[in-house]
PDB file of C-alpha atoms in Angstrom:
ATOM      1  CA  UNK Z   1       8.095 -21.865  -4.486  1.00 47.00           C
ATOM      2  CA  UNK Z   2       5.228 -19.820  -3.710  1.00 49.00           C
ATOM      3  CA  UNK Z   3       4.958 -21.193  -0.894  1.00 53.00           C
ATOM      4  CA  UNK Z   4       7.418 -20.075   1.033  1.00 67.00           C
ATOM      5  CA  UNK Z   5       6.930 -16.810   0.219  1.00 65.00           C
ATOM      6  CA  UNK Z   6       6.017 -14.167   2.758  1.00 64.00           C
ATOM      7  CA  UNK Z   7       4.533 -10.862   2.710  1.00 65.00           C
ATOM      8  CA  UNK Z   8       3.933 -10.249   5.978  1.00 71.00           C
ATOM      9  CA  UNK Z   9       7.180  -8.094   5.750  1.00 74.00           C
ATOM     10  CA  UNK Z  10       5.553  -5.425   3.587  1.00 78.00           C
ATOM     11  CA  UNK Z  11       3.968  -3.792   6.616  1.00 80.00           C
ATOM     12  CA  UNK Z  12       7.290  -2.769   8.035  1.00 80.00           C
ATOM     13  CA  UNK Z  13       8.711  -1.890   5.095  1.00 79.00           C
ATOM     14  CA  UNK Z  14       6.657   0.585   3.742  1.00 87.00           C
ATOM     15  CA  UNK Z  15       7.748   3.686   4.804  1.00 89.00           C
ATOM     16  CA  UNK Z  16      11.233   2.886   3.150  1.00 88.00           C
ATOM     17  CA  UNK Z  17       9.020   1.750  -0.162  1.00 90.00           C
ATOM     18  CA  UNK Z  18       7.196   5.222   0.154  1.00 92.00           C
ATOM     19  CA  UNK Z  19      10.084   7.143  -0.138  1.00 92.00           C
ATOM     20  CA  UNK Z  20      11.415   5.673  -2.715  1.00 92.00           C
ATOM     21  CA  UNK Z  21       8.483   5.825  -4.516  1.00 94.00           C
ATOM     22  CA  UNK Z  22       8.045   9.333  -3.877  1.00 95.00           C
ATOM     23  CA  UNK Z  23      11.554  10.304  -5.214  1.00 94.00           C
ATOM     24  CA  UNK Z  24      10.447   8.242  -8.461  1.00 95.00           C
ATOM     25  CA  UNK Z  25       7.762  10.105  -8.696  1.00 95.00           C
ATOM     26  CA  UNK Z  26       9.284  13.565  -8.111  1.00 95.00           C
ATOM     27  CA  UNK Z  27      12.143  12.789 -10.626  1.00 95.00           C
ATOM     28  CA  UNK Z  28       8.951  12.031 -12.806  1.00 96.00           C
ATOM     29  CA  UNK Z  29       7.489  14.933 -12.525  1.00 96.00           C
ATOM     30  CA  UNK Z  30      10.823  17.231 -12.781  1.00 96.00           C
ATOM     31  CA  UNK Z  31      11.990  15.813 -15.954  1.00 96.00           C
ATOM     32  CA  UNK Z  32       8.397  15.747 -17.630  1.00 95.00           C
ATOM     33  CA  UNK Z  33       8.093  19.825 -16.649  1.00 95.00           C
ATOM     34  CA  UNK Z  34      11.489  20.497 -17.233  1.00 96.00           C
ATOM     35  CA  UNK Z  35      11.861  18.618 -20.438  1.00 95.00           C
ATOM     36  CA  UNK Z  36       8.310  19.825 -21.868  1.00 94.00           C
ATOM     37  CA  UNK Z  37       9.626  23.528 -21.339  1.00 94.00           C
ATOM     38  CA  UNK Z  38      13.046  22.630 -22.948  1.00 95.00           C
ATOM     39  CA  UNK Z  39      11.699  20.248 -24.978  1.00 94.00           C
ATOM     40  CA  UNK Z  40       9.624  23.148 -26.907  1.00 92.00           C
ATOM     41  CA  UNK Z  41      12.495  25.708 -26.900  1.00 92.00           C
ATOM     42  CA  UNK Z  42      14.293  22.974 -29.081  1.00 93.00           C
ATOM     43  CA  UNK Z  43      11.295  22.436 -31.228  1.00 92.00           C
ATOM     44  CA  UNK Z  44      11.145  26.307 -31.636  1.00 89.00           C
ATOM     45  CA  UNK Z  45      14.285  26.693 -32.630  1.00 90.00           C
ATOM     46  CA  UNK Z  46      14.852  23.829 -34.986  1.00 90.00           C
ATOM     47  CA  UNK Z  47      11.876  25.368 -36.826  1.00 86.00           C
ATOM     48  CA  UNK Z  48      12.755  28.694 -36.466  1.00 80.00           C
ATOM     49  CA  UNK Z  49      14.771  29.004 -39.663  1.00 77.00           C
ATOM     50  CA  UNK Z  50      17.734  30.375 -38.117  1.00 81.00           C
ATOM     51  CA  UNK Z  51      20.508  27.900 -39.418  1.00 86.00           C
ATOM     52  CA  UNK Z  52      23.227  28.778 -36.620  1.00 90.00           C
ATOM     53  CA  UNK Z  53      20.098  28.020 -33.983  1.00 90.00           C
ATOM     54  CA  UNK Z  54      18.440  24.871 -35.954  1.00 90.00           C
ATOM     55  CA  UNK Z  55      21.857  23.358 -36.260  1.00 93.00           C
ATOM     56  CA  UNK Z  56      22.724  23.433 -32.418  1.00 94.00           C
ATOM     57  CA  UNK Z  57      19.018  22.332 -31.077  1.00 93.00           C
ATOM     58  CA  UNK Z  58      19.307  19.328 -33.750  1.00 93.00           C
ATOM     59  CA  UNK Z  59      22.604  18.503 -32.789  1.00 94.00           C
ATOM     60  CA  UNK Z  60      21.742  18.531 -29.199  1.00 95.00           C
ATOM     61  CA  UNK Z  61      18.278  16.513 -29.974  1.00 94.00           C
ATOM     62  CA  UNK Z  62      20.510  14.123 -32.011  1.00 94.00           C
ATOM     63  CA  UNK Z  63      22.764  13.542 -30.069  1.00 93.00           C
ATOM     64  CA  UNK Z  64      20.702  12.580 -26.735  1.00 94.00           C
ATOM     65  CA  UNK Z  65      18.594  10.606 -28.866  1.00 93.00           C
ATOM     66  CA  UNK Z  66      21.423   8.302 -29.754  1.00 93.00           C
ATOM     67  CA  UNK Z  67      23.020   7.768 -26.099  1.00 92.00           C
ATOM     68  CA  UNK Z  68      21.634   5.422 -24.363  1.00 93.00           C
ATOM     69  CA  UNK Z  69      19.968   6.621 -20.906  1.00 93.00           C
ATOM     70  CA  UNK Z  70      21.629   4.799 -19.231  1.00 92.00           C
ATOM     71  CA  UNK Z  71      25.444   5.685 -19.975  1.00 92.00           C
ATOM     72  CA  UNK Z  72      23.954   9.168 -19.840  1.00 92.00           C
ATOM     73  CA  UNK Z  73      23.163   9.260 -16.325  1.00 93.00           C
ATOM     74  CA  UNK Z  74      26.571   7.505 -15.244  1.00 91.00           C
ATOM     75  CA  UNK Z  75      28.071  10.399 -18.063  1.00 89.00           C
ATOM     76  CA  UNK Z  76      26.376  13.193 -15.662  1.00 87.00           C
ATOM     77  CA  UNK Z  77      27.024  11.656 -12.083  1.00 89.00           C
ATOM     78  CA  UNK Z  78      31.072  11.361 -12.620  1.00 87.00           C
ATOM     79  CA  UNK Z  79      31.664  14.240 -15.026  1.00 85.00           C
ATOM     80  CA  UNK Z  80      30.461  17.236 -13.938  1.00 82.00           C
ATOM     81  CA  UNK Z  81      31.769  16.911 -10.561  1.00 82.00           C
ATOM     82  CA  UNK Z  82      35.224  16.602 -12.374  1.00 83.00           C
ATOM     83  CA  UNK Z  83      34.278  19.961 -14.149  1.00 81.00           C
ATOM     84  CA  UNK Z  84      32.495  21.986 -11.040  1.00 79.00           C
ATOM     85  CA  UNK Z  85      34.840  20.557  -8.587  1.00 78.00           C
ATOM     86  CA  UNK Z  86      32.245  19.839  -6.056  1.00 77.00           C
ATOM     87  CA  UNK Z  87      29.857  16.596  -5.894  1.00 78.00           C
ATOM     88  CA  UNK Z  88      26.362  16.916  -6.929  1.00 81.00           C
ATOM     89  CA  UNK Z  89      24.682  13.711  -4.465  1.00 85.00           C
ATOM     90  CA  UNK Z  90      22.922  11.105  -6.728  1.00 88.00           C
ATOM     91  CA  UNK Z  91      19.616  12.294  -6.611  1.00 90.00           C
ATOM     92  CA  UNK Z  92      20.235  16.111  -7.981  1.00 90.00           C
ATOM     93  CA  UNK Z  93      22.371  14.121 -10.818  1.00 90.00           C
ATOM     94  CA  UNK Z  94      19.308  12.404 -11.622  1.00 92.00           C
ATOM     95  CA  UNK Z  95      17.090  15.329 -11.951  1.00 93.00           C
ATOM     96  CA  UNK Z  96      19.609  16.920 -14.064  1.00 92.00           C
ATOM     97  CA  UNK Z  97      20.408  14.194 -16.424  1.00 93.00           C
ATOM     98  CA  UNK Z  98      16.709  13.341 -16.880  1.00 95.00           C
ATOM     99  CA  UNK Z  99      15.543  16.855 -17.997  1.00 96.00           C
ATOM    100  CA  UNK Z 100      18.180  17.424 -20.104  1.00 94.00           C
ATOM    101  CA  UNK Z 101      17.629  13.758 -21.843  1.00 95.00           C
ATOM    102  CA  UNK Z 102      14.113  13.720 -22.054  1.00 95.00           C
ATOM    103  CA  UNK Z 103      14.164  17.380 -23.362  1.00 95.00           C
ATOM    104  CA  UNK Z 104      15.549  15.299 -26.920  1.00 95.00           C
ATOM    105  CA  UNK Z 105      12.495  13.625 -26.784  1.00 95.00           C
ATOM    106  CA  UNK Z 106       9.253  15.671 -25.810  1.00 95.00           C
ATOM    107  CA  UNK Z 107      11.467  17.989 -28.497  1.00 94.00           C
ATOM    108  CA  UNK Z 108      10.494  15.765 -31.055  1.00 93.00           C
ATOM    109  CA  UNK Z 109       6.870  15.236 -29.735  1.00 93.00           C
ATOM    110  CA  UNK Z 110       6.367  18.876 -29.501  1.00 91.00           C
ATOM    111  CA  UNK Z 111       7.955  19.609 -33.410  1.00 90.00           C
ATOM    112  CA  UNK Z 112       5.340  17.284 -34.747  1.00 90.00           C
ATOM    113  CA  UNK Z 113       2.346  18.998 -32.764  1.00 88.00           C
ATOM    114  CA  UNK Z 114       3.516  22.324 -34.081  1.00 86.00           C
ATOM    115  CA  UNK Z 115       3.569  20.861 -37.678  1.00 86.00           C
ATOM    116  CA  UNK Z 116       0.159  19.311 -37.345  1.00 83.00           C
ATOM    117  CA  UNK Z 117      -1.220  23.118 -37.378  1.00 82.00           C
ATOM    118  CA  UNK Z 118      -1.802  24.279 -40.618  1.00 82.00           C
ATOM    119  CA  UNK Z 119       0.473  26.746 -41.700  1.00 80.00           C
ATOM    120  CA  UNK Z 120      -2.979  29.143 -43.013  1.00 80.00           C
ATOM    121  CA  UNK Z 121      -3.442  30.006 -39.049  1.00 79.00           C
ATOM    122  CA  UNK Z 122       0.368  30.724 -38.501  1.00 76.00           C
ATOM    123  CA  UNK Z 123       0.150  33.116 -41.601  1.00 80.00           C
ATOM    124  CA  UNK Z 124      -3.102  34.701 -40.142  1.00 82.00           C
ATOM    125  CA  UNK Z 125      -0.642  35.467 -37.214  1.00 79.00           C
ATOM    126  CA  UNK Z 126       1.979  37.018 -39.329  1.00 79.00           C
ATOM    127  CA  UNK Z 127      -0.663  39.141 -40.969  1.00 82.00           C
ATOM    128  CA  UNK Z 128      -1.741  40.250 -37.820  1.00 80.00           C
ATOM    129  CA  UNK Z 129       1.151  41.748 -37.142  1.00 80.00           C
ATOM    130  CA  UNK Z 130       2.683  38.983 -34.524  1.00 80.00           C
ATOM    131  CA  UNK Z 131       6.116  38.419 -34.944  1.00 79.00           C
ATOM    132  CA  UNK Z 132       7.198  34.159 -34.973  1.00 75.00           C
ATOM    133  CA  UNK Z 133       7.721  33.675 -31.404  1.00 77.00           C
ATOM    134  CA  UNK Z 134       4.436  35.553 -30.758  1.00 81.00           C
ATOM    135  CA  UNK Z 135       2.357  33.267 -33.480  1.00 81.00           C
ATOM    136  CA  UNK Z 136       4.221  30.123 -32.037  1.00 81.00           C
ATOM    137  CA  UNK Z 137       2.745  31.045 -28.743  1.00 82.00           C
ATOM    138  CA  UNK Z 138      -0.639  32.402 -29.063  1.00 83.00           C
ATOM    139  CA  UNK Z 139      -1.803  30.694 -31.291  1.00 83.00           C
ATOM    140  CA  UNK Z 140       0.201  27.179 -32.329  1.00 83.00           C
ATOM    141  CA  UNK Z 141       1.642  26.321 -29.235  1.00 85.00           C
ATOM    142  CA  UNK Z 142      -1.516  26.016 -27.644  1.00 85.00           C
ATOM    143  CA  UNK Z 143      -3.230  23.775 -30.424  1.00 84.00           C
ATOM    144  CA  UNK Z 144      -0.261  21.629 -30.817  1.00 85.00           C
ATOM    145  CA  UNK Z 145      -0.179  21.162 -26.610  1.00 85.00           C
ATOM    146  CA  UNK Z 146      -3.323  19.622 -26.870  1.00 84.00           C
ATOM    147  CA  UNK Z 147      -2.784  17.443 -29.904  1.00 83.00           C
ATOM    148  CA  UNK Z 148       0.455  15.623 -28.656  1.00 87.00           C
ATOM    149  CA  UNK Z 149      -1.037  15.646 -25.250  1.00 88.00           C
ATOM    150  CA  UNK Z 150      -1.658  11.980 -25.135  1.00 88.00           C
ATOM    151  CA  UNK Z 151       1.875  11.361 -26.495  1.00 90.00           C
ATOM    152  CA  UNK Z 152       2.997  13.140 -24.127  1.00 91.00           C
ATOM    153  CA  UNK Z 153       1.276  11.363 -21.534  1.00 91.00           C
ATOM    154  CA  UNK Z 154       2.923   7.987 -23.066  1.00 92.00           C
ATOM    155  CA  UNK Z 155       6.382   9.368 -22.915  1.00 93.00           C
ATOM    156  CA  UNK Z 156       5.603  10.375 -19.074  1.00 93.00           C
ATOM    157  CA  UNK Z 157       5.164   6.712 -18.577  1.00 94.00           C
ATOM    158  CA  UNK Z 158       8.149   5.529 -20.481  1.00 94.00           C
ATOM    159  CA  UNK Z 159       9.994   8.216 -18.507  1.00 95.00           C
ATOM    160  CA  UNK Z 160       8.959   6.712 -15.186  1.00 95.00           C
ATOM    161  CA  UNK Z 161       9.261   3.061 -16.397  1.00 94.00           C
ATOM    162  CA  UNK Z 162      13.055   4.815 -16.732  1.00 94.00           C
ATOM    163  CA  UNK Z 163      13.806   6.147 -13.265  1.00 94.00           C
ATOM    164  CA  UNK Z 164      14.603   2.561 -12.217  1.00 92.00           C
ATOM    165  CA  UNK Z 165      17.878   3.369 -14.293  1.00 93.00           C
ATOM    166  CA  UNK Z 166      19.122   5.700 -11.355  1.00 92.00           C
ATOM    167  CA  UNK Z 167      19.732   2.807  -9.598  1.00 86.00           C
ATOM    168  CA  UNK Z 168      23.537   2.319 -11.230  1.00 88.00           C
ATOM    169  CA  UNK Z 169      24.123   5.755  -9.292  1.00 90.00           C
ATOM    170  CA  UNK Z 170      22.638   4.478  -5.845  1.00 86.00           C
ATOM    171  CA  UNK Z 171      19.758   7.185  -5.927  1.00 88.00           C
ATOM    172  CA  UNK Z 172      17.174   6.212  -3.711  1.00 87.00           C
ATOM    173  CA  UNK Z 173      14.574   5.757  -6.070  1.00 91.00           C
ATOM    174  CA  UNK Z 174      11.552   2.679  -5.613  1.00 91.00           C
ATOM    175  CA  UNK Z 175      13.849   0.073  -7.150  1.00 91.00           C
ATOM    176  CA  UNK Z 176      16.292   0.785  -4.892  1.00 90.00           C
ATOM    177  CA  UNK Z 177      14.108   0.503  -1.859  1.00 89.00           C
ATOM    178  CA  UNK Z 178      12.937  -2.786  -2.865  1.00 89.00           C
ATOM    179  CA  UNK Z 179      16.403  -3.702  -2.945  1.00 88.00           C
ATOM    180  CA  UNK Z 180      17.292  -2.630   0.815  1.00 89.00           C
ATOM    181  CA  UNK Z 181      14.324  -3.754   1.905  1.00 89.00           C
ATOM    182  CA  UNK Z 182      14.868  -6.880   0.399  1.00 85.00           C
ATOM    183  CA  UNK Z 183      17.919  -7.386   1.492  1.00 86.00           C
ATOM    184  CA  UNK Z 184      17.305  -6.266   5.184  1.00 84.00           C
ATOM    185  CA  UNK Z 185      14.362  -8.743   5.712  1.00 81.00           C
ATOM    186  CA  UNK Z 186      16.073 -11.235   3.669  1.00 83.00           C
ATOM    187  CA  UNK Z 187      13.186 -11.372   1.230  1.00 80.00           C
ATOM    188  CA  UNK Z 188      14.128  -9.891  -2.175  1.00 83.00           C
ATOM    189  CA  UNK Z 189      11.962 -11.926  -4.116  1.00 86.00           C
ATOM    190  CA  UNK Z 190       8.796  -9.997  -2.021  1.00 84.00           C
ATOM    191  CA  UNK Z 191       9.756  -7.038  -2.627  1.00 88.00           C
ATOM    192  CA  UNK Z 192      10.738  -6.947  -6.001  1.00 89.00           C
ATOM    193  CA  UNK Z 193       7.047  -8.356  -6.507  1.00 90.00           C
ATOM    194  CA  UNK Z 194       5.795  -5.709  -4.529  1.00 90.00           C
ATOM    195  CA  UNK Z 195       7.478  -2.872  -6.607  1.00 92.00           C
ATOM    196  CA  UNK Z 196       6.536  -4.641  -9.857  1.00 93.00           C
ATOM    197  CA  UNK Z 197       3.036  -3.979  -8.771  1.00 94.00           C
ATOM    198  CA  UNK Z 198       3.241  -0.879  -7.826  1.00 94.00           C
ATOM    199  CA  UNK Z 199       5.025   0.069 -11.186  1.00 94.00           C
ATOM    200  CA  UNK Z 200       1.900  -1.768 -13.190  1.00 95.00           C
ATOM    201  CA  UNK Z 201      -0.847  -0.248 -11.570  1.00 95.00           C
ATOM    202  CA  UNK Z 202       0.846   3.402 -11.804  1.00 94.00           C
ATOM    203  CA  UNK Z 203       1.273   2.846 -15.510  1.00 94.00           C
ATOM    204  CA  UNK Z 204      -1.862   1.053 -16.372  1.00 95.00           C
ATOM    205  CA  UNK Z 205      -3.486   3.707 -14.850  1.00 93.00           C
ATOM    206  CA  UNK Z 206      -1.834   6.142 -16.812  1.00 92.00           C
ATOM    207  CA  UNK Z 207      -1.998   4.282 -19.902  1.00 93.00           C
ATOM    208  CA  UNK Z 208      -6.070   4.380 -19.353  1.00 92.00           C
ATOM    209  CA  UNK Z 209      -5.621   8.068 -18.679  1.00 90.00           C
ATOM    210  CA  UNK Z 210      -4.173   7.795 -22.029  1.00 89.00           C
ATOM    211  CA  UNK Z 211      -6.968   6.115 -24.162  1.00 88.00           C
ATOM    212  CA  UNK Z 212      -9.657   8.439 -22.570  1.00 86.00           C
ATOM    213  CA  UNK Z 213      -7.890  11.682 -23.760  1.00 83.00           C
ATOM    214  CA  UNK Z 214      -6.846  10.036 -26.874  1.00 80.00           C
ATOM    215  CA  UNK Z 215     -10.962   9.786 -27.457  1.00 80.00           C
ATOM    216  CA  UNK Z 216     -11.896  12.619 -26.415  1.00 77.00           C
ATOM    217  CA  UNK Z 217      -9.620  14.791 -28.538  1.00 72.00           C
ATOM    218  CA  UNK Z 218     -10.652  12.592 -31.540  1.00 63.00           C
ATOM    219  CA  UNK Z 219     -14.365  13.918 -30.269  1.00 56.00           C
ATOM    220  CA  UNK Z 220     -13.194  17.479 -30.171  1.00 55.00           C
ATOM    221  CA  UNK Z 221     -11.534  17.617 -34.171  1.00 54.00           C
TER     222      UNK Z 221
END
C-alpha cells in the first residue's frame, strides 16, 4: 500500500495547508490568551469569598467542564445567531466558543497555582495595607503564573490537539485543509499523513518546551 502512495502533491498544496495551519494556530493562541485572562477572573472569584460571585464562576466552570467540546462548539455556531439575529461565519464561532470553554479549564489550573502560595505572604499583603484584589495581583498572581506555567503549557497543547474539532462547523482550520486538499488531488490518505506530522512535531516540540521549564522551575524552588 505504500507503494502507491505519492507525495509529490504536497508541493502544490501547501499554501492551502499553510492557511489552515495558521488559523489553527491563531485560534490557539486566542483561546490560550483569552482563556488565561478569563480563566483567572474565575479563579479570583471562586476564591474570593463572595458567595453570590463563587457560586456563578463555579457554576460556569462546572458546567463547561462537563460539556463536551465538541457539542459546545456546534451549541455556539447555531445558537447565538438565533439570539443576535445575524450569522457569526465559522471561524469567529470558533474563537468564541474556545475562549469561553477553555476559560473552565486554565480556571482550574490557575485556582491551584494561587493555592500553592502560602497563605503567610497573602497575609503580609493584607497587613500592608493591600486590599484582596491588590494582594492577588502583586504578589500571588505572579508566583502562582510561574508555578502552573508548565501546566499551562500542557493544556496549550491539548487545546491545539482540539482545534481539529472546528471541523464539524466547516472552519478552515489544518484538518480541514488536508481534507480539500485531499480530496482535490484525489490523495486523502497523503495528506492526512502530512497533517499528522505536522500536528506531532508542533506538539512534541511543545511537550519538550514543557520538560525544560518543568526543570528549571524545580531548580528555581
Amino acid at each position: 500500500m505504500l507503494d502507491h502512495l505519492d507525495f509529490s502533491i504536497i508541493g502544490p498544496a501547501l499554501p492551502f495547508i499553510w492557511k489552515g495551519l495558521l488559523f489553527s494556530l491563531k485560534l490557539t493562541v486566542v483561546a490560550m490568551s483569552g482563556g488565561i485572562v478569563l480563566g483567572t477572573l474565575l479563579a479570583l472569584a471562586r476564591l474570593s469569598g463572595g458567595p453570590v460571585l463563587a457560586a456563578a464562576a463555579t457554576t460556569y466552570v462546572n458546567t463547561m467542564r462537563s460539556i463536551p467540546l465538541l457539542m459546545v462548539i456546534l451549541w455556539f455556531f447555531f445558537l447565538i445567531p438565533l439570539f443576535t439575529g445575524a450569522p457569526m461565519g465559522a471561524e469567529n464561532s470558533a474563537l468564541i466558543t474556545f475562549t469561553a470553554f477553555e476559560a473552565a479549564y486554565y480556571s482550574e489550573i490557575m485556582r491551584a497555582g494561587i493555592q500553592s502560595v502560602p497563605r503567610g505572604q497573602v497575609n503580609a499583603g493584607f497587613a500592608l495595607g493591600m486590599t484582596y484584589w491588590q494582594a492577588m495581583k502583586i504578589v500571588v498572581l505572579p508566583q502562582a503564573f510561574r508555578n502552573m506555567l508548565p501546566v499551562l503549557l500542557t493544556q496549550t497543547i491539548i487545546l491545539f490537539q482540539d482545534t481539529s474539532l472546528v471541523y464539524a462547523i466547516g472552519a478552515s482550520d489544518l484538518l480541514k485543509a488536508a481534507e480539500v486538499t485531499g480530496k482535490n488531488y484525489n490523495r486523502p490518505i497523503e495528506m492526512y499523513l502530512f497533517v499528522a506530522l505536522i500536528y506531532f512535531a508542533i506538539c512534541f516540540s511543545l511537550s519538550m518546551l514543557v520538560k525544560h521549564l518543568q526543570k528549571r522551575i524545580a531548580i528555581i524552588r
